[in-house]
Short mmCIF file of C-alpha atoms in Angstrom, two decimals:
data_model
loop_
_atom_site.label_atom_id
_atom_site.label_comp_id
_atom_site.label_asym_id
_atom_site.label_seq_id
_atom_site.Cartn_x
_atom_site.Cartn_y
_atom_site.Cartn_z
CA UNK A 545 31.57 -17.08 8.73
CA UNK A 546 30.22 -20.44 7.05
CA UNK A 547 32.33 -19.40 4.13
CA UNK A 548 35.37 -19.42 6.01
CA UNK A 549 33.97 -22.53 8.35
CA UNK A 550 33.62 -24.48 5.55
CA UNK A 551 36.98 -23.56 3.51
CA UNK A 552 38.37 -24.11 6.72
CA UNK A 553 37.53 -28.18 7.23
CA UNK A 554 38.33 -28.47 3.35
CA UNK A 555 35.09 -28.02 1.98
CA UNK A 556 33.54 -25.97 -0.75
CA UNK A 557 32.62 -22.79 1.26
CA UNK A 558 30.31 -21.50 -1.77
CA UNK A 559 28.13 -24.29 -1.79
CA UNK A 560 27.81 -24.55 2.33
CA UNK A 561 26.76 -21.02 1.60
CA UNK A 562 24.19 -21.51 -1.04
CA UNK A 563 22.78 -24.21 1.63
CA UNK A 564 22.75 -21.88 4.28
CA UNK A 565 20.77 -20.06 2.40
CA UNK A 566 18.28 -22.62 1.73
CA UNK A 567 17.95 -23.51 4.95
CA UNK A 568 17.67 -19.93 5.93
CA UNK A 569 14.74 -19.10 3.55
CA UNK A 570 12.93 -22.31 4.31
CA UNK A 571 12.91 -21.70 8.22
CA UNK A 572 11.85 -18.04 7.20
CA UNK A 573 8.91 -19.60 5.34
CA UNK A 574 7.56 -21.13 8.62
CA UNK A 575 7.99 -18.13 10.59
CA UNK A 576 5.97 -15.63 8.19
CA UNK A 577 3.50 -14.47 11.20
CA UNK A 578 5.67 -14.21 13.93
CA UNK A 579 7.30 -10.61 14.33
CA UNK A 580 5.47 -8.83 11.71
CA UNK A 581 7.60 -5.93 11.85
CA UNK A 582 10.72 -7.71 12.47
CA UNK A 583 9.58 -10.07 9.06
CA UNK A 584 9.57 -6.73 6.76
CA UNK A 585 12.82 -5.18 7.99
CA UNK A 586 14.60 -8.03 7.57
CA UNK A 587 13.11 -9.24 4.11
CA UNK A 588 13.34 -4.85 3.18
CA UNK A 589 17.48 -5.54 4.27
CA UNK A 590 18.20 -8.88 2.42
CA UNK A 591 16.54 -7.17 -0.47
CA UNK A 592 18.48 -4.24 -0.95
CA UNK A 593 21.72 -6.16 0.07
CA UNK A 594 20.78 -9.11 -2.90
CA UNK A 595 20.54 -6.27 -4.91
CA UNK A 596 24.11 -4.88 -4.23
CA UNK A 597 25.78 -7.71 -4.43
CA UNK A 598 24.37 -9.21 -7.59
CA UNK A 599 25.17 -5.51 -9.25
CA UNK A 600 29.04 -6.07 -7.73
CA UNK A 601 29.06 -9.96 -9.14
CA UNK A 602 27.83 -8.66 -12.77
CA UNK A 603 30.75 -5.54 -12.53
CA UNK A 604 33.40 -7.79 -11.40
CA UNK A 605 32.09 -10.25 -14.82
CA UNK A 606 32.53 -7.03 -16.84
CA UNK A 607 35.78 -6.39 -15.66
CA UNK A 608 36.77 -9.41 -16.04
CA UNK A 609 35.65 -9.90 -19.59
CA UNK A 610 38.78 -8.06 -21.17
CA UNK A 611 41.00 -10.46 -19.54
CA UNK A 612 39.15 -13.69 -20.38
CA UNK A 613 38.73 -12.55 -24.12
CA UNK A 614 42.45 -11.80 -24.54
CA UNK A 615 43.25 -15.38 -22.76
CA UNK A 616 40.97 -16.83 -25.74
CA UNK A 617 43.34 -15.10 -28.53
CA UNK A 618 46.11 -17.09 -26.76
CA UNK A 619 44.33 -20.01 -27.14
CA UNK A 620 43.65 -19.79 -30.63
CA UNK A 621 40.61 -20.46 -32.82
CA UNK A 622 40.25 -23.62 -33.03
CA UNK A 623 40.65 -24.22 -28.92
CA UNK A 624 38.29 -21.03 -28.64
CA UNK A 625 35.50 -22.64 -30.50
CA UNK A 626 35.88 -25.73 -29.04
CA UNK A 627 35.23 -23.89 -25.43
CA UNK A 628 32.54 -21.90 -26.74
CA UNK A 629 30.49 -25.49 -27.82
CA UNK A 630 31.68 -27.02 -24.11
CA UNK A 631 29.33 -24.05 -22.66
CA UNK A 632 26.80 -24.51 -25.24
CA UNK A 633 26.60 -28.34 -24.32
CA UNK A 634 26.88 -27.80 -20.00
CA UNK A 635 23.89 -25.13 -20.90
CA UNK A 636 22.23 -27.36 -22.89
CA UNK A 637 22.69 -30.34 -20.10
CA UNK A 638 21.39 -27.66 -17.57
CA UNK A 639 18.31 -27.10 -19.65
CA UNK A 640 17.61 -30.27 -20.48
CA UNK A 641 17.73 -31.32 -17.12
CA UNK A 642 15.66 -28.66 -15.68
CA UNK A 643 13.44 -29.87 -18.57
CA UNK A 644 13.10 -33.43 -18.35
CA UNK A 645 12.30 -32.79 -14.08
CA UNK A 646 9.47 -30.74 -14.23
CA UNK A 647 8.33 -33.07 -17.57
CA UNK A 648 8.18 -36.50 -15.35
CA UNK A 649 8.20 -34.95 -12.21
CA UNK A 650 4.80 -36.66 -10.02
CA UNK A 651 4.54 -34.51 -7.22
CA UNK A 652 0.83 -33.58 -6.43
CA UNK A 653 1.92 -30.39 -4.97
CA UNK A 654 3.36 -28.84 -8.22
CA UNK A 655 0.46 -29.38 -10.36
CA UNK A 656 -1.34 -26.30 -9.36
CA UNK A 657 2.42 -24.37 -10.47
CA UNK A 658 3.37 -26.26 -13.51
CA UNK A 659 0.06 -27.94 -14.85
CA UNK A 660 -1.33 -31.33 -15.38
CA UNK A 661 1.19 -34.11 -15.92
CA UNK A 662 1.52 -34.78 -19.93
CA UNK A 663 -0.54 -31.71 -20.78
CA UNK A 664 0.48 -28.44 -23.17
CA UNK A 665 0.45 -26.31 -20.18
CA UNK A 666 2.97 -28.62 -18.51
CA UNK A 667 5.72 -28.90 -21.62
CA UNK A 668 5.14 -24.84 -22.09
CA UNK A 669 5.77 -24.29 -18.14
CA UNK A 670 8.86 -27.16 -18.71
CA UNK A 671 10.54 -25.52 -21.20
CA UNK A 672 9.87 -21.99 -19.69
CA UNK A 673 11.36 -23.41 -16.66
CA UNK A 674 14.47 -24.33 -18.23
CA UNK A 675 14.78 -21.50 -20.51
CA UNK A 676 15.00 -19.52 -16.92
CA UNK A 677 17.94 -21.45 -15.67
CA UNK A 678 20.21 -17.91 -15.76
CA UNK A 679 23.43 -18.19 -14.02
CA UNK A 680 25.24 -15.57 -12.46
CA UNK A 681 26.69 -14.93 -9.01
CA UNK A 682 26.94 -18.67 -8.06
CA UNK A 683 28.57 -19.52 -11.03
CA UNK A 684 31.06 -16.74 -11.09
CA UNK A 685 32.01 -17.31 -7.56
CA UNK A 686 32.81 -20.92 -8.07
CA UNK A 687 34.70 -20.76 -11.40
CA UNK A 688 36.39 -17.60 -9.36
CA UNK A 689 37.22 -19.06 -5.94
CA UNK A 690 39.39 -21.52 -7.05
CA UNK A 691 43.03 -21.73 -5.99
CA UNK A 692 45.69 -20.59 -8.48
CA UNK A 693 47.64 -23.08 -7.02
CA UNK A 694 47.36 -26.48 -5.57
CA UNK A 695 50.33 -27.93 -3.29
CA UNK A 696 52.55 -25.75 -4.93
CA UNK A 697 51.69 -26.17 -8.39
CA UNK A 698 49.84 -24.20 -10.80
CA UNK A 699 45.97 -25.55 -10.56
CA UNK A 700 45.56 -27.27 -14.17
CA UNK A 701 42.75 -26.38 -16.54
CA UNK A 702 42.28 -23.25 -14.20
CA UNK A 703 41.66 -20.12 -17.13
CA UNK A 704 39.55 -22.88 -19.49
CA UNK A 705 37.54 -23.39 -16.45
CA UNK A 706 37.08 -19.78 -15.91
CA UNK A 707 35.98 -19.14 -19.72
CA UNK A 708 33.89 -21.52 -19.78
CA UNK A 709 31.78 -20.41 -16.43
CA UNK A 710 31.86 -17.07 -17.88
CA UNK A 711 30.66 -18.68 -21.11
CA UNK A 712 28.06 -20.31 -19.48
CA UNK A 713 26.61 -17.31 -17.69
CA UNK A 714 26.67 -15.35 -21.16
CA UNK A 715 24.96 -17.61 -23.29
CA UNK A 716 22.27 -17.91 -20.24
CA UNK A 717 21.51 -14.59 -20.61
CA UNK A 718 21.69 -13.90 -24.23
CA UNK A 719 18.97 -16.91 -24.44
CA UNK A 720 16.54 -16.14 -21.56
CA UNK A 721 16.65 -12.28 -22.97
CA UNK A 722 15.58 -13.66 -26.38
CA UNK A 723 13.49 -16.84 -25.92
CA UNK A 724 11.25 -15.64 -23.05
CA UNK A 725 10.17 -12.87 -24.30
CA UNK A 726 9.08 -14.90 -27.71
CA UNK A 727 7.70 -17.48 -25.67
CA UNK A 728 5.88 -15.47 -22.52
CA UNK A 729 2.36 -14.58 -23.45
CA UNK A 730 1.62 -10.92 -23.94
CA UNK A 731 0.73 -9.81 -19.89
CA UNK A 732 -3.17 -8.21 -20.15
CA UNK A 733 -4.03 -6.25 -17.16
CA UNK A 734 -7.91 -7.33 -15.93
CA UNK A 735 -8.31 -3.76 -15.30
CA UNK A 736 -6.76 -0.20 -16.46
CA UNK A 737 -5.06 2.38 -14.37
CA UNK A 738 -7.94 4.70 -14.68
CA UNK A 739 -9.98 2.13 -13.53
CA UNK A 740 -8.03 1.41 -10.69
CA UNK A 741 -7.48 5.34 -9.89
CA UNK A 742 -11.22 5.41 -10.14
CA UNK A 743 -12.11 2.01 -7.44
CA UNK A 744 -9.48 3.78 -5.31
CA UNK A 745 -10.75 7.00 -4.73
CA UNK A 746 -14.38 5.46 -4.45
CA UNK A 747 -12.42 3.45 -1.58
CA UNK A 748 -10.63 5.84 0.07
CA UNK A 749 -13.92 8.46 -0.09
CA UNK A 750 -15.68 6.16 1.72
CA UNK A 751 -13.24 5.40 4.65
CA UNK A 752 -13.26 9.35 4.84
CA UNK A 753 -16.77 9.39 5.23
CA UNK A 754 -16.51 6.92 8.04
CA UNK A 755 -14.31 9.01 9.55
CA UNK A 756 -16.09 12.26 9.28
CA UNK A 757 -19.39 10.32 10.65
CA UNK A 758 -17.81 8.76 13.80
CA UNK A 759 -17.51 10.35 17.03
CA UNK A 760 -13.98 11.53 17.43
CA UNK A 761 -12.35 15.05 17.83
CA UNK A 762 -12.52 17.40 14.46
CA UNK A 763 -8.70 17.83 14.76
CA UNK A 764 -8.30 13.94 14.66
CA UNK A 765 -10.43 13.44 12.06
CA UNK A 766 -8.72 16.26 10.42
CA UNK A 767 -5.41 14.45 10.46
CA UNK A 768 -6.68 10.41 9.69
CA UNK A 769 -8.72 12.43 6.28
CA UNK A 770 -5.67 14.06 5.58
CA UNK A 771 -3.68 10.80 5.93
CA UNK A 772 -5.72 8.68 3.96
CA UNK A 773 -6.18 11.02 0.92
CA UNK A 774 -2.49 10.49 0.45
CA UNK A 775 -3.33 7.06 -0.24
CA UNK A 776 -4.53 8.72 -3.92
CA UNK A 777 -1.24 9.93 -4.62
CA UNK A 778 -0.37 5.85 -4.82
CA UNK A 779 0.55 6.06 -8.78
CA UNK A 780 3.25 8.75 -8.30
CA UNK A 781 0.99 11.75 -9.80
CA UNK A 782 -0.71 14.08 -7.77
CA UNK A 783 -4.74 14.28 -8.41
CA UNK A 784 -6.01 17.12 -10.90
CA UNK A 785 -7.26 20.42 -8.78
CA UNK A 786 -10.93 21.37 -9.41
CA UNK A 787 -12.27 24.74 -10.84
CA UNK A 788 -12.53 27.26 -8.47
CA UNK A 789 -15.33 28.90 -10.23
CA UNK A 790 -16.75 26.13 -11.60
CA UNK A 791 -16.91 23.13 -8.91
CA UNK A 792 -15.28 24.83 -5.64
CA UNK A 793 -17.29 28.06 -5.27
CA UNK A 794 -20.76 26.44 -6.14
CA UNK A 795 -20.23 24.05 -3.10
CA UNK A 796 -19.02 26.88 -0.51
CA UNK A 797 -22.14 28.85 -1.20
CA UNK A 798 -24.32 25.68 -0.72
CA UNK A 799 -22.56 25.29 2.27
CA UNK A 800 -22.83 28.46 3.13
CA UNK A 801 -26.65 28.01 2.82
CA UNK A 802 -27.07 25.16 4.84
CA UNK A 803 -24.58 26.89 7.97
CA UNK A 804 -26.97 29.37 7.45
CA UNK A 805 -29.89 27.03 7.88
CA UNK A 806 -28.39 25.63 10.72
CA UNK A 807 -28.31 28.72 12.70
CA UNK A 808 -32.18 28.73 12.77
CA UNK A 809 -32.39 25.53 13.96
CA UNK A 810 -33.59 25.05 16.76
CA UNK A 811 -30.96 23.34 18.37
CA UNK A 812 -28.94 26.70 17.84
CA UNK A 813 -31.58 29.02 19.18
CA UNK A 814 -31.74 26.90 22.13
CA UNK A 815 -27.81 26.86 23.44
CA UNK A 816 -27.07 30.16 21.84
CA UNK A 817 -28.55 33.75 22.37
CA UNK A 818 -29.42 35.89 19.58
CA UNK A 819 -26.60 38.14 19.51
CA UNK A 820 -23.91 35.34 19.44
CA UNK A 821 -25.87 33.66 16.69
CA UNK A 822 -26.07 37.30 15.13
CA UNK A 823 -22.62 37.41 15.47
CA UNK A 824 -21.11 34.08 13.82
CA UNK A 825 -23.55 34.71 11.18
CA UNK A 826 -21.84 38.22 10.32
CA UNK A 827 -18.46 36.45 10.13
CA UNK A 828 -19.46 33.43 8.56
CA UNK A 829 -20.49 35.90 5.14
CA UNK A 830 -17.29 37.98 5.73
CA UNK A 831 -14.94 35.35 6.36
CA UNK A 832 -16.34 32.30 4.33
CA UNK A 833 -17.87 33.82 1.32
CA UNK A 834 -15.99 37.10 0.35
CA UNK A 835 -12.55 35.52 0.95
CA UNK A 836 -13.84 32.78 -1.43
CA UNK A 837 -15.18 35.00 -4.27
CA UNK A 838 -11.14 36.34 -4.27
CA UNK A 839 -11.19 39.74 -4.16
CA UNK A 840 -9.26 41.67 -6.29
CA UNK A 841 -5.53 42.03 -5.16
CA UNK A 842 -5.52 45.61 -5.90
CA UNK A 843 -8.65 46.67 -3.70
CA UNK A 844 -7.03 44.05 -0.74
CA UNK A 845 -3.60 45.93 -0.72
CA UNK A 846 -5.86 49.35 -1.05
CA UNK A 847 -7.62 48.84 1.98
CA UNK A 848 -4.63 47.67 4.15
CA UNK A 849 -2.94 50.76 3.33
CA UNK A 850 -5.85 53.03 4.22
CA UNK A 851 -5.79 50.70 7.73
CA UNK A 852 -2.28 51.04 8.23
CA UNK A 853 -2.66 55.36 7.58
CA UNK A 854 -5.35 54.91 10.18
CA UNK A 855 -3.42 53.37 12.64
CA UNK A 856 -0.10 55.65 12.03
CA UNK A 857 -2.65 58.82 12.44
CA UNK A 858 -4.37 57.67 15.57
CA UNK A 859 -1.07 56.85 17.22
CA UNK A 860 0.53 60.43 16.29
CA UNK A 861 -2.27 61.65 17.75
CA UNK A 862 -2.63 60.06 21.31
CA UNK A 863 1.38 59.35 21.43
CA UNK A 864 1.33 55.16 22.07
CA UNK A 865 3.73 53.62 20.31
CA UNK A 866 5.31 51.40 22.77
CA UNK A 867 3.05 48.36 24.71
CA UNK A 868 3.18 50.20 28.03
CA UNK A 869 1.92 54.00 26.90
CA UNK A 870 -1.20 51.88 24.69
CA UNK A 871 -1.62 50.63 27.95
CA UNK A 872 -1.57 53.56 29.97
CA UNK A 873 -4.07 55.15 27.73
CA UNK A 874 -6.27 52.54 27.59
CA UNK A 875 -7.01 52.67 31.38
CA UNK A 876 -6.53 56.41 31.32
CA UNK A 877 -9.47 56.27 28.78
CA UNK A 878 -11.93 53.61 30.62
CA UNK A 879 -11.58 55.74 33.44
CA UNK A 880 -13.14 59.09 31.81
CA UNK A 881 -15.50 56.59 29.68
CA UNK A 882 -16.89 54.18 32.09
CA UNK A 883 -19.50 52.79 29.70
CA UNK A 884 -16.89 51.28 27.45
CA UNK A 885 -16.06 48.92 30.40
CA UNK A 886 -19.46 47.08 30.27
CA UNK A 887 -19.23 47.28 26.19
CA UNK A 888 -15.61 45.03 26.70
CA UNK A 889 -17.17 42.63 29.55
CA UNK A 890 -19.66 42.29 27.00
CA UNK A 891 -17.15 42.07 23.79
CA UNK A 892 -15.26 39.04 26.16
CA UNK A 893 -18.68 37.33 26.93
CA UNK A 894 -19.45 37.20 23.29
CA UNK A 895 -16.19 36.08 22.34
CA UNK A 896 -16.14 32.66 24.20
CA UNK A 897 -19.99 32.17 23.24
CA UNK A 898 -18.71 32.60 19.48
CA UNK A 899 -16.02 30.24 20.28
CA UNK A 900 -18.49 27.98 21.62
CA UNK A 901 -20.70 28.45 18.89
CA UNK A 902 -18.00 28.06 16.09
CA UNK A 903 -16.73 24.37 17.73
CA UNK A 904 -20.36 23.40 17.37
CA UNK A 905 -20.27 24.39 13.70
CA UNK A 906 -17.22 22.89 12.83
CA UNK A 907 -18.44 19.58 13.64
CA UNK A 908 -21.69 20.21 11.34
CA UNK A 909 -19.77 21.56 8.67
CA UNK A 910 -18.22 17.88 8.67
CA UNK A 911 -21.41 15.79 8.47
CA UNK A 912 -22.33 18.44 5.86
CA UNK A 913 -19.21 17.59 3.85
CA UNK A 914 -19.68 13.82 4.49
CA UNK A 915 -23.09 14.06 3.15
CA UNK A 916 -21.96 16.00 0.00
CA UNK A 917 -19.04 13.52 -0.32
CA UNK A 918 -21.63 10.33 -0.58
CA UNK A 919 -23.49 12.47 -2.95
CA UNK A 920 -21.02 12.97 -5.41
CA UNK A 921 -20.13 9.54 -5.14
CA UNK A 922 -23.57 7.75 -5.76
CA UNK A 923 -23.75 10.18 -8.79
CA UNK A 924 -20.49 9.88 -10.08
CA UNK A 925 -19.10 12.91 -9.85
CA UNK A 926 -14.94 14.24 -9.78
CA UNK A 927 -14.99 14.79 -5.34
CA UNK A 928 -11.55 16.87 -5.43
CA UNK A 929 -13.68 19.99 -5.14
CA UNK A 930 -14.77 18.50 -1.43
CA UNK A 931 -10.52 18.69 -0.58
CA UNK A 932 -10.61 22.32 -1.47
CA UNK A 933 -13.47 23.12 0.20
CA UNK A 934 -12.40 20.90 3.59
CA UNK A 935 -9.17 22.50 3.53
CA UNK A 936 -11.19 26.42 2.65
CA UNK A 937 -13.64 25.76 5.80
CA UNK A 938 -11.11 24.62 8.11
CA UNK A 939 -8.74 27.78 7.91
CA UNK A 940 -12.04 29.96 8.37
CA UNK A 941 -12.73 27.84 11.86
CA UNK A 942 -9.27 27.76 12.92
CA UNK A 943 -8.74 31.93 12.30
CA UNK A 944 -11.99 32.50 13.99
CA UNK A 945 -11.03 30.01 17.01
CA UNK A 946 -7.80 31.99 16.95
CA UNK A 947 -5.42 28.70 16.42
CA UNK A 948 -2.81 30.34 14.08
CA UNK A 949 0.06 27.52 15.93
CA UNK A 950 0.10 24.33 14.34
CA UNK A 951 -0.11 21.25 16.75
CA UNK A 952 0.44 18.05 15.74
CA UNK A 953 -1.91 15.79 16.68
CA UNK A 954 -1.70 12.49 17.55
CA UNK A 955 -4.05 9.61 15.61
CA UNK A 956 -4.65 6.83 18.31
CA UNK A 957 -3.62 3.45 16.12
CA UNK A 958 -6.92 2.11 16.85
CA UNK A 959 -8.41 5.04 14.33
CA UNK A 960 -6.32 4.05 11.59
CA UNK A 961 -7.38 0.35 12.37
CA UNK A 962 -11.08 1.45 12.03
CA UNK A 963 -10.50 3.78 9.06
CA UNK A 964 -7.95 1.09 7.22
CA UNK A 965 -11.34 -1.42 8.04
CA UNK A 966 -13.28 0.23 6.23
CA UNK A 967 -11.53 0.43 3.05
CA UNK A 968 -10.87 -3.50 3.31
CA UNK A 969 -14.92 -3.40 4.11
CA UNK A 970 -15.58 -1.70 0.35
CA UNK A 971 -13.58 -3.85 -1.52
CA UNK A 972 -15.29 -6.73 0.01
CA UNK A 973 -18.32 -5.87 -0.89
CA UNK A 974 -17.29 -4.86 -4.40
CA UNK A 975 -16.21 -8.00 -4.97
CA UNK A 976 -19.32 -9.87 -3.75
CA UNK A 977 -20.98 -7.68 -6.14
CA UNK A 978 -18.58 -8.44 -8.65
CA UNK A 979 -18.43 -4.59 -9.70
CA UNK A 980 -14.73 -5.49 -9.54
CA UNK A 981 -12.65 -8.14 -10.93
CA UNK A 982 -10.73 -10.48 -8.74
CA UNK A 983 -7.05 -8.77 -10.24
CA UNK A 984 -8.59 -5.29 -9.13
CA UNK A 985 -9.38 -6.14 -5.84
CA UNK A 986 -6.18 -8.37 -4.92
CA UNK A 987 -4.31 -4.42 -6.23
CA UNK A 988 -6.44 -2.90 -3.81
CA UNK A 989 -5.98 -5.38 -0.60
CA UNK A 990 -1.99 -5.39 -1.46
CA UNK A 991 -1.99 -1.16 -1.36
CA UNK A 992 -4.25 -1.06 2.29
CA UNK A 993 -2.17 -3.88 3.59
CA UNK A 994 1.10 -1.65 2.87
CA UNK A 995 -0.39 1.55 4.42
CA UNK A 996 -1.55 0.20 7.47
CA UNK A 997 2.14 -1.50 7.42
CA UNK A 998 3.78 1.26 7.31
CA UNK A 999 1.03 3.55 8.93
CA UNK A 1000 1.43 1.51 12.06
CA UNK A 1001 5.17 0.68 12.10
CA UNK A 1002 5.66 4.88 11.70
CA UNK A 1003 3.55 4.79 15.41
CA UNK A 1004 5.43 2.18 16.62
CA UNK A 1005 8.64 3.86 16.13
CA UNK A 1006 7.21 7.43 16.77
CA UNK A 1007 8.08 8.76 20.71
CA UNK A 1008 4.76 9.42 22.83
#
C-alpha cells in the first residue's frame, strides 16, 4: 500500500518503503516488552517472509543475468569494460563512504560497537564495516522499477542503468565473500559442545531434583521430569542409553533394597497391617526384580502357553465360555463353597490396602531417585541410568495400580515457572563461582529463556 501511495503522488515508492521500514523497526525497538507473545510471532513471521523474498529477489537476478550479459555483447568491449569500472568506482564510493563515517564519526554511543576514535580496533571495525556494504534486493528493485518509458518515449540510459545495478550487487558479493573471511578473526568458542552438553545436563538434573523433592502429585511430576529432560535433546542427538547390566540393573536392586527397607519402617508398620505389607513385598520381587533380570524369551512364551492350556482345559471342563455362563458358575460355586466368599471380601480388602500402600511407595521411590540423582551428580557420574530406571519403576506402579489408560495430565504453568527457576538458579550460581565462563552461561540463559517461551505459549494456546 505505501508502494503504491507513494508511486501514486509521484514519488519513489521503493524508498518510502525502505523508510517504512525504518520507522517500523525503530517503533518495534521501543515496544520489545509489551506483548511478549505477540513480539515473537510477529518477529518469527517477518523472518520467514525476509527470507522468501530475498531468495525470490536473488532468482529473479539469476534469471535475469542471461539477458543483461547478452545486452553487454551488444554493447561491445570497449562500452562493456567501461560499465564494469562505473560499478567498480559507485562500489568503491559506497565503501569509501561507509569508511570514512564510522572513521570520523564522534558519537559517544558507538564507541562501545566500533572502538575508540583513532584506534586499530576502530580502522579494522571501519573497513569491516564497509567491506559489508552487500547490495541486493534494494538495489535490484530500484534499477528494476523503472519505467521503460517516460511520456511516451523510451526512458534513456535505461539497460546501462540496469547492468550496472546488477554490476554493483555482483562485485558486492564477490568482495564481502572473499575479504571478510581474510579479514574476520578465526571465531574461538569459550567453551566446547561437550562441555556445554555436560553444564546442561548438570542443569537440567538439578531442576528435576527440585521437582521430584517438592510437594506435587507423582503424575505431575512425572510429566514436568519428562518435559524437561527433553531439554537434553537441545543439540539435535538423542543422549547415549546406559548398560542394562552394567549401570541400570545395579541401581534397581539398590532400589529394590531400600523399598525393602522401607517396608520395615516404622512408618509402614504403623498405617499398614502385616499381610498388606506381606503382600506388596511379594510383588515388589516378582514384578520389579525378575522382569528386570529379563527372562529368557523362550521360558516367557513357555509358560504362557502352559497358562493358556490351563485355561482352555478348565473351561472344557465346567462349560463357560461366554461372560454370562462364567458368571453363572461363579455364584453357582460360592453358593456350595461359602468359605470362598469371606476369602474374596478379604482378596477386595487387600486390594485397596495394596493400592494404598503402593501410592505411598511411589512417592518414596521418587525421593529415593532424587537422592541417587544428586549422588551421581556430586560424584560425577553418566545419570542416564536414573531415566531407565524412572521410566522401569513407574510401569511396575502403574500395572500394580491397574492404570493401563494413558491420561494426559495437565502441568499447572506455575510448575514450569518453578522448575524453569531453578535451572536459571544453577547457572547463577555457577557463574558466581565462576565454574563457568560468561559465553557458557549467556548459551545456557538463551536455551531456558526459549523453553519457557515456548513451554508457556504451548499452554497459552492449549484448550482447558
Amino acid at each position: 500500500m505505501i508502494y503504491i501511495v507513494a508511486e501514486h503522488l509521484g514519488t519513489s515508492g521503493i524508498l518510502a518503503v525502505v523508510a517504512a521500514g525504518l520507522v517500523h523497526n525503530w517503533e518495534h525497538s521501543k515496544l520489545q516488552l509489551i506483548a511478549t507473545e505477540s513480539q515473537i510471532v510477529t518477529v518469527t513471521i517477518w523472518q520467514t517472509t525476509t527470507t522468501v523474498l530475498n531468495g525470490i529477489v536473488f532468482v529473479i537476478l539469476g534469471l535475469a543475468l542471461p539477458a543483461i550479459f547478452k545486452t553487454m555483447t551488444h554493447f561491445g568491449w570497449i562500452s562493456s569494460l567501461i560499465l564494469i569500472a562505473l560499478a567498480a568506482a559507485i562500489y568503491l564510493a559506497m565503501f569509501l563512504g561507509r569508511f570514512l563515517w564510522v572513521t570520523f564519526q564522534n558519537d559517544q554511543n558507538l564507541t562501545e560497537f566500533f572502538g575508540k576514535k583513532r584506534t586499530k580496533n576502530r580502522r579494522i571495525r571501519a573497513r569491516l564495516f564497509g567491506l559489508s556494504g552487500v547490495h541486493g534486493a534494494v538495489t535490484l528493485a530500484l534499477a528494476m522499477s523503472l519505467p521503460a518509458k517516460v511520456n511516451g518515449r523510451p526512458l534513456p540510459f535505461l539497460d546501462e542503468i540496469q547492468i550496472v545495478a546488477t554490476l554493483v550487487i555482483l562485485i558486492s558479493l564477490a568482495v564481502a565473500s572473499v575479504a571478510l573471511p581474510l579479514l574476520l578473526q578465526k571465531e574461538t568458542a569459550d567453551f566446547s559442545p561437550e562441555e556445554l552438553d555436560q553444564v546442561r545436563k548438570q542443569m537440567i538434573d538439578t531442576a528435576i531434583i527440585a521437582v521430584e523433592q517438592s510437594s506435587a502429585k507423582h503424575a505431575v511430576k512425572k510429566a514436568l521430569s519428562q518435559t524437561l529432560q527433553t531439554q537434553k535433546f537441545t543439540n539435535g542427538r538423542r543422549l547415549a542409553q546406559a548398560d542394562f547390566t552394567k549401570d541400570v540393573l545395579p541401581l534397581v536392586s539398590e532400589v529394590f533394597d531400600e523399598l525393602n527397607n522401607y517396608m520395615d519402617s516404622d512408618h509402614i508398620q504403623q498405617h499398614f497391617d502385616e499381610n498388606t505389607i506381606a503382600i506388596y513385598s511379594k510383588i515388589i520381587q516378582r514384578g520389579l526384580i525378575n522382569p528386570a533380570t529379563k527372562r529368557h524369551p523362550v521360558m516367557n512364551f513357555i509358560r504362557k502357553m502352559r497358562r493358556l492350556q490351563s485355561e482352555i482345559r478348565f473351561h472344557t471342563k465346567t462349560r463357560t465360555f461366554t461372560r454370562k455362563q462364567r458368571a453363572r458358575y461363579q455364584q453357582e460355586f460360592l453358593k456350595t463353597h461359602p468359605e470362598q466368599q469371606q476369602i474374596i471380601a478379604n482378596f477386595r480388602d487387600n486390594r485397596h490396602a495394596v493400592w494404598a500402600l503402593n501410592a505411598d511407595t511411589q512417592n518414596y521411590a521418587d525421593q529415593l531417585l532424587a537422592q541417587h540423582l544428586a549422588k551421581q551428580m556430586i560424584s560425577g557420574q553418566e545419570t542416564t541410568n536414573i531415566d531407565q530406571v524412572r521410566t522401569l519403576l513407574d510401569r511396575f506402579f502403574d500395572l500394580v495400580a491397574h492404570d493401563y489408560q494413558h491420561v494426559d495430565v495437565t502441568v499447572p504453568a506455575e510448575a514450569y515457572i518453578q522448575a524453569f527457576g531453578h535451572e536459571y538458579r544453577f547457572v547463577t550460581t555457577e557463574l558466581e563461582k565462576k565454574a563457568i565462563s560468561p559465553a557458557l552461561g549467556d548459551q545456557l540463559y538463551h536455551e531456558i529463556n526459549q523453553a519457557q517461551t515456548l513451554q508457556l505459549m504451548d499452554l497459552t494456546a492449549t484448550p482447558d
